[in-house]
Each structure stands twice: as structure tokens, then as C-alpha cells.
Amino acid sequence: MTKWIVRFNASDYSQKYDAIYIVSKNVARSAQQLGFKEINLSPYSNLDNNPSRRSQLLKALLGPIQPDDLVVVQYPLWTNMNFQAEFIDYLKRIQDIKIVGLLHDVPTWMFTDEHDNYDRENDFWLGQLRRFDLLLVANEKVGAKLQEDGVHVPMIAMHIWDYFYDGQLLEKTYRKQLYYVAGRNIINFDYVASTPINFYGREVSEDVKKNPSVNYLGRLPSDMIVANLTGGFGLVVSDNIKEKSNMNFVYYNQFNNPTKLSLYIAAGLPVIIASKTAHAEWIKKAGIGLVVDDLNEIDQVLAQVSPADYDAMLQAIKPWQTAVSGGFFVKRSLMAMLRYINLGFDDVLIKDNKNL
């Protein structure tokens, strides 16, 4: 049996900044260390209304896969929907193959609202997820939500993403300041507190820059950001920040594994996160950050944190930093997947409420 992992490759330099390519590269690196071979995807053009081109690409990409092989698909493919459907169709036609979905995002939830106004039974993305033999999902909250939506495929929770990093780090000392690494343009910031916040990202609107507490540091490669982070806290999720997008991240952020969370941990920086997220209880229990819903309360929150408290967070984050920086969580998930598929151990699976 040959083990395969799908990897997304950026088509131009600017895409190398994007979270999807950073995560995909790190996932593929972990998989390679476990003996996986890569299936390399790019943002292919000219796929709409072009079944011949899609067919040729699929044969080139998936032709080497043989019966009894195992393919881990980083999902979704973020490409033409017909191509994605045909990609899964092609794999399903190979005899005795096992197909595992390593789930980055659930587009159905990204483009909906908190009222769940979508057709669970006939939704394209949910239907695609039901076709996998196993799903590696972001966290248990995602697994429970998928089960509510009728996806009753065996699932293993990854917990958080890894962020490989072995470069230099700056010493962290207690400072009352925040960092926020944005994936999109920041267009609005509901913030009247005095605690300085440093923004990394594409662009920040002029209105946001005028806020006396904002310091815009531009867009840098993620490794450079990790290397430059000093004392303070990494802000993971906050409804006070509005980024330009057609996606409903105010709703969706309660489910996903934010890339910036792993980036901050790899830097050894304590974090601030909202209570609605899947990671809030863990961060609080592990003592590696603070749970804050309204950033306008941050001055009062940080007034209660002493330098000794901060030093305790720095010590508590060290084992998590080592794990994230070395690819522990993805490798652990892939090993749990192999343990289930090859040996039948199901103790790692998220409990399916359908069978209770």
C-alpha cells in the first residue's frame, strides 16, 4: 500500500503568504516524514466548461495511484467545483482504495449565517464529505457540527494546526501590547482601549490606521513574523476586527483551527482568544493565554496580569511550542488515522451522536 497526501502549491509569490498554502505545506511535510508521497495541485486555470482539460489533469495527477493505496485529500481543493467532484469520483473508482479527507474548512458554514439556512441533505460540500472513508477534522466542535448536519463518517480531531519553525526567536517579556496577523484587508476596528495593537497583514484602512492605539507593520512572510514577535499577546479571534471578505467569519470562527493560533504558539507567545471558539477552554486550562470577548475591555484585563503571571504563561506554553513547531499534531492525527484504517482501533474517533 502506497500512502499519498494532496498538497496545494501557490501559483505566484503573493499566495505564499496565504494561510491555506502555509498549512498545506506543513501538513505535507509531516506526512512525508511518515512515508507519504505527494500529489501536487496548483490553482489550475481554464477548468470551467472544459471537461477535457479536467480529465487530462486528473489522469496526470491520479494516474500513479494503485488499488489498495491510501489517499489523504486536503479538503476542499479550492478549485472548480466540477474538478473537485470529479477528483473524488476518480479516486472512488480505484479498487479497494481508502480515501481520507483532511479538513481545512467547511465552505457551507463559511458562507452562511448563525441561523444555519442551508439544505443539509443536498448541500454540495456536505455531500462530498460523506464520500470519504474517514475525516481528519479541525477539532471536536467541528465533528459534532458535521454530525448534526448528517455527515456520519468516522472522524478524528486534529486539535490545532502545526507550524514548523526552527529559526531564531526574540526573548519574550511582559508588555501590555497585542499582535494580530490578518489574512485579509482590515476595514474596520471597533476599539477604544489604550493597549497598543500591532497589525500584520495585506492592508489596513486609513480609518483603522488613525486609531491612536494601532501600529500597522505591513505584510511579511510568516516566518519573519514569528521571528519578530516580542512580549505581549497574540490575538487569535475577535469580533472587534472586521476583515474584508464575503465569508461570515463572525459565525465561522467558532469552528475553525486558526493558522495564527499555531503561529503564535510556535513563537512562544501567549494568546488571547474569544470564548466561542473551540480552543478557549483548552487555552484557559493550559494557562497559555486569556479568554476575552470584547477587546475594549483589554486594558482592565491586562491590569490584572502581573509579570509573574506572564512568566508562568511563557513556561506553560513551552511544551505546546515544541509540539507545534515539530509537526506533532498532524503526525499524531495521521498515525491515529493509520491505526484506525489498518488495525481497526476506534478509540481515537469522535463519538457519533447518531449511534448513541
PDB file of N, CA and C in Angstrom, residues 208-285:
ATOM      1  N   VAL A 208      -8.742  52.813  10.242  1.00  0.00           N
ATOM      2  CA  VAL A 208      -8.147  51.971  11.274  1.00  0.00           C
ATOM      3  C   VAL A 208      -6.772  52.503  11.662  1.00  0.00           C
ATOM      4  N   LYS A 209      -5.991  52.923  10.675  1.00  0.00           N
ATOM      5  CA  LYS A 209      -4.649  53.447  10.958  1.00  0.00           C
ATOM      6  C   LYS A 209      -4.694  54.697  11.830  1.00  0.00           C
ATOM      7  N   LYS A 210      -5.780  55.456  11.734  1.00  0.00           N
ATOM      8  CA  LYS A 210      -5.902  56.683  12.516  1.00  0.00           C
ATOM      9  C   LYS A 210      -6.140  56.413  13.995  1.00  0.00           C
ATOM     10  N   ASN A 211      -6.526  55.175  14.311  1.00  0.00           N
ATOM     11  CA  ASN A 211      -6.717  54.835  15.723  1.00  0.00           C
ATOM     12  C   ASN A 211      -5.378  54.980  16.445  1.00  0.00           C
ATOM     13  N   PRO A 212      -5.310  55.777  17.509  1.00  0.00           N
ATOM     14  CA  PRO A 212      -4.020  56.039  18.173  1.00  0.00           C
ATOM     15  C   PRO A 212      -3.374  54.794  18.773  1.00  0.00           C
ATOM     16  N   SER A 213      -4.125  53.727  18.926  1.00  0.00           N
ATOM     17  CA  SER A 213      -3.571  52.510  19.518  1.00  0.00           C
ATOM     18  C   SER A 213      -3.103  51.500  18.476  1.00  0.00           C
ATOM     19  N   VAL A 214      -3.251  51.845  17.191  1.00  0.00           N
ATOM     20  CA  VAL A 214      -2.921  50.911  16.109  1.00  0.00           C
ATOM     21  C   VAL A 214      -1.531  51.206  15.546  1.00  0.00           C
ATOM     22  N   ASN A 215      -0.764  50.129  15.346  1.00  0.00           N
ATOM     23  CA  ASN A 215       0.532  50.207  14.676  1.00  0.00           C
ATOM     24  C   ASN A 215       0.524  49.193  13.539  1.00  0.00           C
ATOM     25  N   TYR A 216       0.526  49.671  12.295  1.00  0.00           N
ATOM     26  CA  TYR A 216       0.478  48.785  11.137  1.00  0.00           C
ATOM     27  C   TYR A 216       1.901  48.454  10.694  1.00  0.00           C
ATOM     28  N   LEU A 217       2.253  47.159  10.691  1.00  0.00           N
ATOM     29  CA  LEU A 217       3.604  46.705  10.412  1.00  0.00           C
ATOM     30  C   LEU A 217       3.768  46.116   9.018  1.00  0.00           C
ATOM     31  N   GLY A 218       2.705  46.144   8.211  1.00  0.00           N
ATOM     32  CA  GLY A 218       2.802  45.668   6.846  1.00  0.00           C
ATOM     33  C   GLY A 218       2.630  44.162   6.724  1.00  0.00           C
ATOM     34  N   ARG A 219       2.865  43.675   5.511  1.00  0.00           N
ATOM     35  CA  ARG A 219       2.724  42.259   5.218  1.00  0.00           C
ATOM     36  C   ARG A 219       4.112  41.632   5.105  1.00  0.00           C
ATOM     37  N   LEU A 220       4.365  40.627   5.945  1.00  0.00           N
ATOM     38  CA  LEU A 220       5.666  39.961   5.957  1.00  0.00           C
ATOM     39  C   LEU A 220       5.472  38.456   5.824  1.00  0.00           C
ATOM     40  N   PRO A 221       6.488  37.734   5.346  1.00  0.00           N
ATOM     41  CA  PRO A 221       6.429  36.274   5.377  1.00  0.00           C
ATOM     42  C   PRO A 221       6.205  35.787   6.803  1.00  0.00           C
ATOM     43  N   SER A 222       5.447  34.718   6.946  1.00  0.00           N
ATOM     44  CA  SER A 222       5.032  34.273   8.276  1.00  0.00           C
ATOM     45  C   SER A 222       6.225  33.925   9.168  1.00  0.00           C
ATOM     46  N   ASP A 223       7.289  33.336   8.614  1.00  0.00           N
ATOM     47  CA  ASP A 223       8.457  33.010   9.438  1.00  0.00           C
ATOM     48  C   ASP A 223       9.114  34.272   9.984  1.00  0.00           C
ATOM     49  N   MET A 224       9.095  35.341   9.208  1.00  0.00           N
ATOM     50  CA  MET A 224       9.670  36.604   9.663  1.00  0.00           C
ATOM     51  C   MET A 224       8.838  37.190  10.806  1.00  0.00           C
ATOM     52  N   ILE A 225       7.514  37.014  10.712  1.00  0.00           N
ATOM     53  CA  ILE A 225       6.652  37.478  11.802  1.00  0.00           C
ATOM     54  C   ILE A 225       6.959  36.707  13.080  1.00  0.00           C
ATOM     55  N   VAL A 226       7.062  35.384  12.969  1.00  0.00           N
ATOM     56  CA  VAL A 226       7.386  34.563  14.138  1.00  0.00           C
ATOM     57  C   VAL A 226       8.694  35.030  14.767  1.00  0.00           C
ATOM     58  N   ALA A 227       9.675  35.315  13.948  1.00  0.00           N
ATOM     59  CA  ALA A 227      10.986  35.731  14.443  1.00  0.00           C
ATOM     60  C   ALA A 227      10.951  37.097  15.107  1.00  0.00           C
ATOM     61  N   ASN A 228       9.999  37.961  14.725  1.00  0.00           N
ATOM     62  CA  ASN A 228       9.966  39.340  15.214  1.00  0.00           C
ATOM     63  C   ASN A 228       9.052  39.559  16.413  1.00  0.00           C
ATOM     64  N   LEU A 229       8.252  38.575  16.791  1.00  0.00           N
ATOM     65  CA  LEU A 229       7.299  38.777  17.882  1.00  0.00           C
ATOM     66  C   LEU A 229       8.022  38.878  19.212  1.00  0.00           C
ATOM     67  N   THR A 230       7.725  39.954  19.932  1.00  0.00           N
ATOM     68  CA  THR A 230       8.318  40.149  21.258  1.00  0.00           C
ATOM     69  C   THR A 230       7.233  39.913  22.305  1.00  0.00           C
ATOM     70  N   GLY A 231       7.420  40.483  23.489  1.00  0.00           N
ATOM     71  CA  GLY A 231       6.459  40.252  24.555  1.00  0.00           C
ATOM     72  C   GLY A 231       5.093  40.831  24.263  1.00  0.00           C
ATOM     73  N   GLY A 232       4.092  40.319  24.945  1.00  0.00           N
ATOM     74  CA  GLY A 232       2.708  40.709  24.735  1.00  0.00           C
ATOM     75  C   GLY A 232       1.874  39.480  24.472  1.00  0.00           C
ATOM     76  N   PHE A 233       0.826  39.651  23.665  1.00  0.00           N
ATOM     77  CA  PHE A 233      -0.104  38.557  23.394  1.00  0.00           C
ATOM     78  C   PHE A 233      -0.457  38.526  21.913  1.00  0.00           C
ATOM     79  N   GLY A 234      -0.645  37.337  21.398  1.00  0.00           N
ATOM     80  CA  GLY A 234      -1.120  37.161  20.037  1.00  0.00           C
ATOM     81  C   GLY A 234      -2.629  37.051  20.022  1.00  0.00           C
ATOM     82  N   LEU A 235      -3.274  37.945  19.304  1.00  0.00           N
ATOM     83  CA  LEU A 235      -4.733  37.958  19.232  1.00  0.00           C
ATOM     84  C   LEU A 235      -5.192  36.992  18.138  1.00  0.00           C
ATOM     85  N   VAL A 236      -5.999  36.015  18.518  1.00  0.00           N
ATOM     86  CA  VAL A 236      -6.415  34.967  17.582  1.00  0.00           C
ATOM     87  C   VAL A 236      -7.730  35.326  16.904  1.00  0.00           C
ATOM     88  N   VAL A 237      -8.752  35.557  17.690  1.00  0.00           N
ATOM     89  CA  VAL A 237     -10.098  35.815  17.166  1.00  0.00           C
ATOM     90  C   VAL A 237     -10.732  36.937  17.965  1.00  0.00           C
ATOM     91  N   SER A 238     -11.306  37.910  17.274  1.00  0.00           N
ATOM     92  CA  SER A 238     -12.047  38.975  17.945  1.00  0.00           C
ATOM     93  C   SER A 238     -13.083  39.548  16.996  1.00  0.00           C
ATOM     94  N   ASP A 239     -14.307  39.672  17.463  1.00  0.00           N
ATOM     95  CA  ASP A 239     -15.360  40.278  16.658  1.00  0.00           C
ATOM     96  C   ASP A 239     -15.194  41.786  16.544  1.00  0.00           C
ATOM     97  N   ASN A 240     -14.247  42.360  17.287  1.00  0.00           N
ATOM     98  CA  ASN A 240     -13.990  43.792  17.170  1.00  0.00           C
ATOM     99  C   ASN A 240     -13.312  44.149  15.855  1.00  0.00           C
ATOM    100  N   ILE A 241     -12.679  43.159  15.228  1.00  0.00           N
ATOM    101  CA  ILE A 241     -11.941  43.379  13.983  1.00  0.00           C
ATOM    102  C   ILE A 241     -12.777  42.895  12.811  1.00  0.00           C
ATOM    103  N   LYS A 242     -12.943  43.752  11.819  1.00  0.00           N
ATOM    104  CA  LYS A 242     -13.678  43.371  10.612  1.00  0.00           C
ATOM    105  C   LYS A 242     -12.715  43.322   9.435  1.00  0.00           C
ATOM    106  N   GLU A 243     -12.603  42.155   8.827  1.00  0.00           N
ATOM    107  CA  GLU A 243     -11.760  41.971   7.650  1.00  0.00           C
ATOM    108  C   GLU A 243     -12.633  41.874   6.406  1.00  0.00           C
ATOM    109  N   LYS A 244     -12.116  42.366   5.297  1.00  0.00           N
ATOM    110  CA  LYS A 244     -12.866  42.349   4.047  1.00  0.00           C
ATOM    111  C   LYS A 244     -12.999  40.921   3.542  1.00  0.00           C
ATOM    112  N   SER A 245     -14.234  40.463   3.397  1.00  0.00           N
ATOM    113  CA  SER A 245     -14.480  39.100   2.931  1.00  0.00           C
ATOM    114  C   SER A 245     -15.970  38.940   2.665  1.00  0.00           C
ATOM    115  N   ASN A 246     -16.296  38.014   1.760  1.00  0.00           N
ATOM    116  CA  ASN A 246     -17.701  37.671   1.567  1.00  0.00           C
ATOM    117  C   ASN A 246     -18.101  36.497   2.447  1.00  0.00           C
ATOM    118  N   MET A 247     -17.174  36.057   3.304  1.00  0.00           N
ATOM    119  CA  MET A 247     -17.464  34.952   4.215  1.00  0.00           C
ATOM    120  C   MET A 247     -17.913  35.490   5.565  1.00  0.00           C
ATOM    121  N   ASN A 248     -18.718  34.716   6.259  1.00  0.00           N
ATOM    122  CA  ASN A 248     -19.223  35.120   7.563  1.00  0.00           C
ATOM    123  C   ASN A 248     -18.301  34.580   8.654  1.00  0.00           C
ATOM    124  N   PHE A 249     -17.159  35.249   8.857  1.00  0.00           N
ATOM    125  CA  PHE A 249     -16.194  34.761   9.825  1.00  0.00           C
ATOM    126  C   PHE A 249     -16.631  35.005  11.258  1.00  0.00           C
ATOM    127  N   VAL A 250     -17.524  35.963  11.482  1.00  0.00           N
ATOM    128  CA  VAL A 250     -18.048  36.160  12.836  1.00  0.00           C
ATOM    129  C   VAL A 250     -18.705  34.871  13.322  1.00  0.00           C
ATOM    130  N   TYR A 251     -19.398  34.190  12.406  1.00  0.00           N
ATOM    131  CA  TYR A 251     -20.018  32.904  12.728  1.00  0.00           C
ATOM    132  C   TYR A 251     -19.018  31.760  12.647  1.00  0.00           C
ATOM    133  N   TYR A 252     -18.212  31.738  11.582  1.00  0.00           N
ATOM    134  CA  TYR A 252     -17.386  30.577  11.279  1.00  0.00           C
ATOM    135  C   TYR A 252     -16.198  30.414  12.228  1.00  0.00           C
ATOM    136  N   ASN A 253     -15.729  31.503  12.824  1.00  0.00           N
ATOM    137  CA  ASN A 253     -14.540  31.432  13.675  1.00  0.00           C
ATOM    138  C   ASN A 253     -14.728  30.560  14.913  1.00  0.00           C
ATOM    139  N   GLN A 254     -15.936  30.195  15.233  1.00  0.00           N
ATOM    140  CA  GLN A 254     -16.138  29.304  16.370  1.00  0.00           C
ATOM    141  C   GLN A 254     -15.769  27.859  16.049  1.00  0.00           C
ATOM    142  N   PHE A 255     -15.591  27.548  14.754  1.00  0.00           N
ATOM    143  CA  PHE A 255     -15.341  26.174  14.356  1.00  0.00           C
ATOM    144  C   PHE A 255     -13.908  25.906  13.899  1.00  0.00           C
ATOM    145  N   ASN A 256     -13.272  26.831  13.223  1.00  0.00           N
ATOM    146  CA  ASN A 256     -12.030  26.501  12.516  1.00  0.00           C
ATOM    147  C   ASN A 256     -10.823  26.445  13.451  1.00  0.00           C
ATOM    148  N   ASN A 257      -9.724  25.934  12.916  1.00  0.00           N
ATOM    149  CA  ASN A 257      -8.421  25.990  13.584  1.00  0.00           C
ATOM    150  C   ASN A 257      -7.640  27.148  12.983  1.00  0.00           C
ATOM    151  N   PRO A 258      -7.587  28.307  13.635  1.00  0.00           N
ATOM    152  CA  PRO A 258      -6.904  29.455  13.034  1.00  0.00           C
ATOM    153  C   PRO A 258      -5.410  29.200  12.864  1.00  0.00           C
ATOM    154  N   THR A 259      -4.887  29.535  11.697  1.00  0.00           N
ATOM    155  CA  THR A 259      -3.457  29.394  11.456  1.00  0.00           C
ATOM    156  C   THR A 259      -2.664  30.288  12.397  1.00  0.00           C
ATOM    157  N   LYS A 260      -3.195  31.470  12.672  1.00  0.00           N
ATOM    158  CA  LYS A 260      -2.456  32.405  13.525  1.00  0.00           C
ATOM    159  C   LYS A 260      -2.294  31.862  14.943  1.00  0.00           C
ATOM    160  N   LEU A 261      -3.211  31.032  15.413  1.00  0.00           N
ATOM    161  CA  LEU A 261      -3.051  30.427  16.732  1.00  0.00           C
ATOM    162  C   LEU A 261      -1.772  29.603  16.774  1.00  0.00           C
ATOM    163  N   SER A 262      -1.550  28.787  15.751  1.00  0.00           N
ATOM    164  CA  SER A 262      -0.355  27.952  15.706  1.00  0.00           C
ATOM    165  C   SER A 262       0.898  28.797  15.518  1.00  0.00           C
ATOM    166  N   LEU A 263       0.790  29.871  14.740  1.00  0.00           N
ATOM    167  CA  LEU A 263       1.925  30.765  14.532  1.00  0.00           C
ATOM    168  C   LEU A 263       2.375  31.389  15.851  1.00  0.00           C
ATOM    169  N   TYR A 264       1.419  31.890  16.638  1.00  0.00           N
ATOM    170  CA  TYR A 264       1.762  32.492  17.927  1.00  0.00           C
ATOM    171  C   TYR A 264       2.399  31.459  18.860  1.00  0.00           C
ATOM    172  N   ILE A 265       1.832  30.262  18.901  1.00  0.00           N
ATOM    173  CA  ILE A 265       2.369  29.235  19.791  1.00  0.00           C
ATOM    174  C   ILE A 265       3.778  28.846  19.356  1.00  0.00           C
ATOM    175  N   ALA A 266       4.011  28.741  18.043  1.00  0.00           N
ATOM    176  CA  ALA A 266       5.352  28.437  17.550  1.00  0.00           C
ATOM    177  C   ALA A 266       6.348  29.515  17.968  1.00  0.00           C
ATOM    178  N   ALA A 267       5.874  30.743  18.104  1.00  0.00           N
ATOM    179  CA  ALA A 267       6.724  31.850  18.550  1.00  0.00           C
ATOM    180  C   ALA A 267       6.886  31.883  20.058  1.00  0.00           C
ATOM    181  N   GLY A 268       6.127  31.041  20.775  1.00  0.00           N
ATOM    182  CA  GLY A 268       6.177  31.063  22.227  1.00  0.00           C
ATOM    183  C   GLY A 268       5.455  32.237  22.831  1.00  0.00           C
ATOM    184  N   LEU A 269       4.445  32.761  22.123  1.00  0.00           N
ATOM    185  CA  LEU A 269       3.729  33.959  22.553  1.00  0.00           C
ATOM    186  C   LEU A 269       2.366  33.577  23.129  1.00  0.00           C
ATOM    187  N   PRO A 270       2.064  33.951  24.365  1.00  0.00           N
ATOM    188  CA  PRO A 270       0.721  33.717  24.903  1.00  0.00           C
ATOM    189  C   PRO A 270      -0.347  34.368  24.035  1.00  0.00           C
ATOM    190  N   VAL A 271      -1.549  33.835  24.087  1.00  0.00           N
ATOM    191  CA  VAL A 271      -2.582  34.252  23.145  1.00  0.00           C
ATOM    192  C   VAL A 271      -3.806  34.807  23.859  1.00  0.00           C
ATOM    193  N   ILE A 272      -4.616  35.518  23.070  1.00  0.00           N
ATOM    194  CA  ILE A 272      -5.930  35.984  23.507  1.00  0.00           C
ATOM    195  C   ILE A 272      -6.941  35.473  22.501  1.00  0.00           C
ATOM    196  N   ILE A 273      -8.007  34.871  22.994  1.00  0.00           N
ATOM    197  CA  ILE A 273      -8.980  34.227  22.120  1.00  0.00           C
ATOM    198  C   ILE A 273     -10.388  34.459  22.655  1.00  0.00           C
ATOM    199  N   ALA A 274     -11.378  34.353  21.791  1.00  0.00           N
ATOM    200  CA  ALA A 274     -12.778  34.554  22.192  1.00  0.00           C
ATOM    201  C   ALA A 274     -13.356  33.265  22.775  1.00  0.00           C
ATOM    202  N   SER A 275     -14.337  33.419  23.653  1.00  0.00           N
ATOM    203  CA  SER A 275     -14.898  32.266  24.365  1.00  0.00           C
ATOM    204  C   SER A 275     -15.678  31.325  23.462  1.00  0.00           C
ATOM    205  N   LYS A 276     -16.173  31.812  22.328  1.00  0.00           N
ATOM    206  CA  LYS A 276     -16.992  30.975  21.454  1.00  0.00           C
ATOM    207  C   LYS A 276     -16.164  29.952  20.681  1.00  0.00           C
ATOM    208  N   THR A 277     -14.856  30.111  20.639  1.00  0.00           N
ATOM    209  CA  THR A 277     -14.023  29.252  19.814  1.00  0.00           C
ATOM    210  C   THR A 277     -13.882  27.863  20.423  1.00  0.00           C
ATOM    211  N   ALA A 278     -13.417  26.943  19.586  1.00  0.00           N
ATOM    212  CA  ALA A 278     -13.221  25.565  20.040  1.00  0.00           C
ATOM    213  C   ALA A 278     -11.998  25.421  20.942  1.00  0.00           C
ATOM    214  N   HIS A 279     -11.158  26.463  21.028  1.00  0.00           N
ATOM    215  CA  HIS A 279      -9.900  26.342  21.752  1.00  0.00           C
ATOM    216  C   HIS A 279      -9.874  27.114  23.065  1.00  0.00           C
ATOM    217  N   ALA A 280     -10.946  27.830  23.368  1.00  0.00           N
ATOM    218  CA  ALA A 280     -10.936  28.721  24.535  1.00  0.00           C
ATOM    219  C   ALA A 280     -10.701  27.967  25.841  1.00  0.00           C
ATOM    220  N   GLU A 281     -11.426  26.870  26.052  1.00  0.00           N
ATOM    221  CA  GLU A 281     -11.300  26.133  27.307  1.00  0.00           C
ATOM    222  C   GLU A 281      -9.910  25.534  27.452  1.00  0.00           C
ATOM    223  N   TRP A 282      -9.370  25.010  26.361  1.00  0.00           N
ATOM    224  CA  TRP A 282      -8.031  24.428  26.412  1.00  0.00           C
ATOM    225  C   TRP A 282      -6.988  25.492  26.755  1.00  0.00           C
ATOM    226  N   ILE A 283      -7.059  26.651  26.121  1.00  0.00           N
ATOM    227  CA  ILE A 283      -6.090  27.718  26.366  1.00  0.00           C
ATOM    228  C   ILE A 283      -6.158  28.181  27.820  1.00  0.00           C
ATOM    229  N   LYS A 284      -7.364  28.303  28.327  1.00  0.00           N
ATOM    230  CA  LYS A 284      -7.534  28.715  29.722  1.00  0.00           C
ATOM    231  C   LYS A 284      -6.984  27.665  30.671  1.00  0.00           C
ATOM    232  N   LYS A 285      -7.334  26.400  30.412  1.00  0.00           N
ATOM    233  CA  LYS A 285      -6.885  25.303  31.286  1.00  0.00           C
ATOM    234  C   LYS A 285      -5.374  25.118  31.227  1.00  0.00           C
TER     235      LYS A 285
END
